[in-house]
């Protein structure tokens, strides 16, 4: 009895897992053929509220019970009311049956969308045999305010607490709040915080563009009196970072559009009828933290009926004259809580909490004590041997919060308008003895969804992957920052570009980077120059070429990963101007100017070589973008220019005698190999120099900085030497990722060296984490096909190396989940692959080096035997043997390969 019960449980669990994974498990009323599309997205977002794109793009994920399936046509319905959609009426857009295999980047083609309106949509598809699916479940999108003239409010300020009351004469049918601030805001209605956004709005070049958030507040309002409240903080708008602060006081801009049941509409806007006063936040700063005096709280201030007669009238401020754009990316949110793992008491009155993980965010403090007691929280990444916190590496950032008690029982507090990068919290001034529960960590960053996973049989690789994920996430603060703890936290473009691909494989980054690319455009001058940091606070204009390359590279990665042509269309002119600017600085086709080059390297490489490499790379990408956009004249011009740069690069940096580039560092040679710059007959020598340097001069260690490491690993794989790249990846002595981990790193360091003093040595930088892309692409074997971007065609090509016995990788692509999971035991290699419906793949499986005659099975069928492809397996259309690997062409579906041999 017990047995059959547990078998039943296992079967149920397997079935459930399979369902979750989206595999076809026929239910009682077995659905056969094309299943309704799922995961409907509009401008990369699920059911977005407040988009300001006039022709948004749709995407969906297809499912089918058969292998080798494609979409031959789709029908999208967009309706202005859900009832219409339920009756299959698309009054805004009915695409009709449209013959197309596009299931992503489908551009809205209906009636002009209206501001401040909601739309509902669904989609069905026809498979390659002409069978139609059912319609998907409905999804929705809300259009925000499309024109500046629709904003009726003004920028207001005067103090950091603002309120307004409004009486509504009938129940509310629909209400949307559009809100932004110079600085940060928290919007409150009838005593409650609205939405889960933190540190909102996103950081932008405020004089050029400010982003607004939209909230559906229908259920927060009621007939009768309603109170609107806003708390304001300074954020980046009031922080003098790398120059004077752009503004001297925070400002709010708000508009609420309400539709009432009686058919009337009411608008609430920020203007001088709002009342303001100073609230409990005494001071706030991104770097320095918050001082909060709970004695100054005004209970009920954000509820109707509060007596605000002592408050002043809001001041009208100039605010920003920039464009108001919808914030179309995941907001910063409090995404997780962290329970301290230890509490110590290194000195009288000093308590130190260890959260067990370095991260970005804040803590919740729980305290009971006399009125006016000041509790100070100071944040640090490091400890001294004494157990006291070491804050030398956070430089001038005060990074502390001070809470002053009301004294009326149990109190709890977390800051609103700051964040810290930390693992340790020092608490002083605590009344009584704090317990482990007195402090709870909160992880705060841009709330991108995790879409990828990577697990290998080698625990160290999994640990490195985990630490990289933490470093990536904790540096997503509406822009990709370099670090999260010291008085910096800037959008350094070099860091951004090296990590971008890895981040895209791990997380749903499309909307985030689409926004960041616009941020880059916003700093571009008419002469084409862009800046080292975006928004531009630190560093130079023009950017170091290894930093400026973030503009073309991130656009290109977005195109490759998502098939996003629009990102190329929208940025082409800017990118061309940028390349033309580089060209103007390279009269002899060599771009030499450089500030940082292969930053934080063990062995330095001449900056000119790094800059010139990127000049070539950017020009090459521009020529490819021109080709994608059908601009054949530009494609030819820039292909030609790239060729000239390549020749000049070799002339300037290649030494035919030694077979080395520049000074022969690993970076110098790896760069040339990665883009295949070396003359054909010299490639082998350059490669030999590189591997000799790694193996013999440095005992299998890297000497690169963060630019070099981005290309060293894939260059070794291109050379067929993934074994050596793997040896570097699992190295544990200095310098290596393993060395960081062995020394307690829970996020990546800025330097390979273990430094804890006052010099530049953040313990949470993501830039060395570019190796994660290599984990997915080389070890996992999941690669986009540059000719068929957006995973329309996928290259599955895992590298089975050394003592690794298994790797399992998944990437949540725009078209659905791609999996590649292999095992290796003597005499057998297995590989499980998932290819989404409407995609095809080339699956390349290595044979065990020992094997001679091999046989390949897929499931229980033989697909390769006695040197020949065996036809007849559903979904598998061709097979061949090349360069030690068996290579199959497949359509969509789940495959289980097994290669055995003698
Ligand atoms: C940052 C780096 C950045 C660099 C530019 C540093 O202060 O933390 O990550 O790219 O400056 O050289």
mmCIF file of C-alpha atoms in Angstrom, residues 7 16 121 175 232 240 242 304 490 503 613 629 640 759 771 775 853:
data_model
loop_
_atom_site.group_PDB
_atom_site.id
_atom_site.type_symbol
_atom_site.label_atom_id
_atom_site.label_comp_id
_atom_site.label_asym_id
_atom_site.label_seq_id
_atom_site.Cartn_x
_atom_site.Cartn_y
_atom_site.Cartn_z
ATOM 1 C CA UNK A 7 4.943 5.551 -6.693
ATOM 2 C CA UNK A 16 3.586 18.287 -12.381
ATOM 3 C CA UNK A 121 -4.869 41.000 -26.146
ATOM 4 C CA UNK A 175 -7.746 55.113 -11.854
ATOM 5 C CA UNK A 232 10.506 62.729 -1.189
ATOM 6 C CA UNK A 240 27.078 65.830 -5.778
ATOM 7 C CA UNK A 242 31.764 63.626 -9.635
ATOM 8 C CA UNK A 304 -8.234 61.661 4.805
ATOM 9 C CA UNK A 490 28.239 54.630 -11.114
ATOM 10 C CA UNK A 503 23.505 38.927 -17.473
ATOM 11 C CA UNK A 613 40.622 46.370 -30.884
ATOM 12 C CA UNK A 629 18.815 47.159 -41.678
ATOM 13 C CA UNK A 640 35.814 48.266 -45.961
ATOM 14 C CA UNK A 759 42.680 51.738 -1.824
ATOM 15 C CA UNK A 771 33.131 34.250 -17.349
ATOM 16 C CA UNK A 775 29.890 28.790 -18.556
ATOM 17 C CA UNK A 853 33.350 3.476 -33.653
#
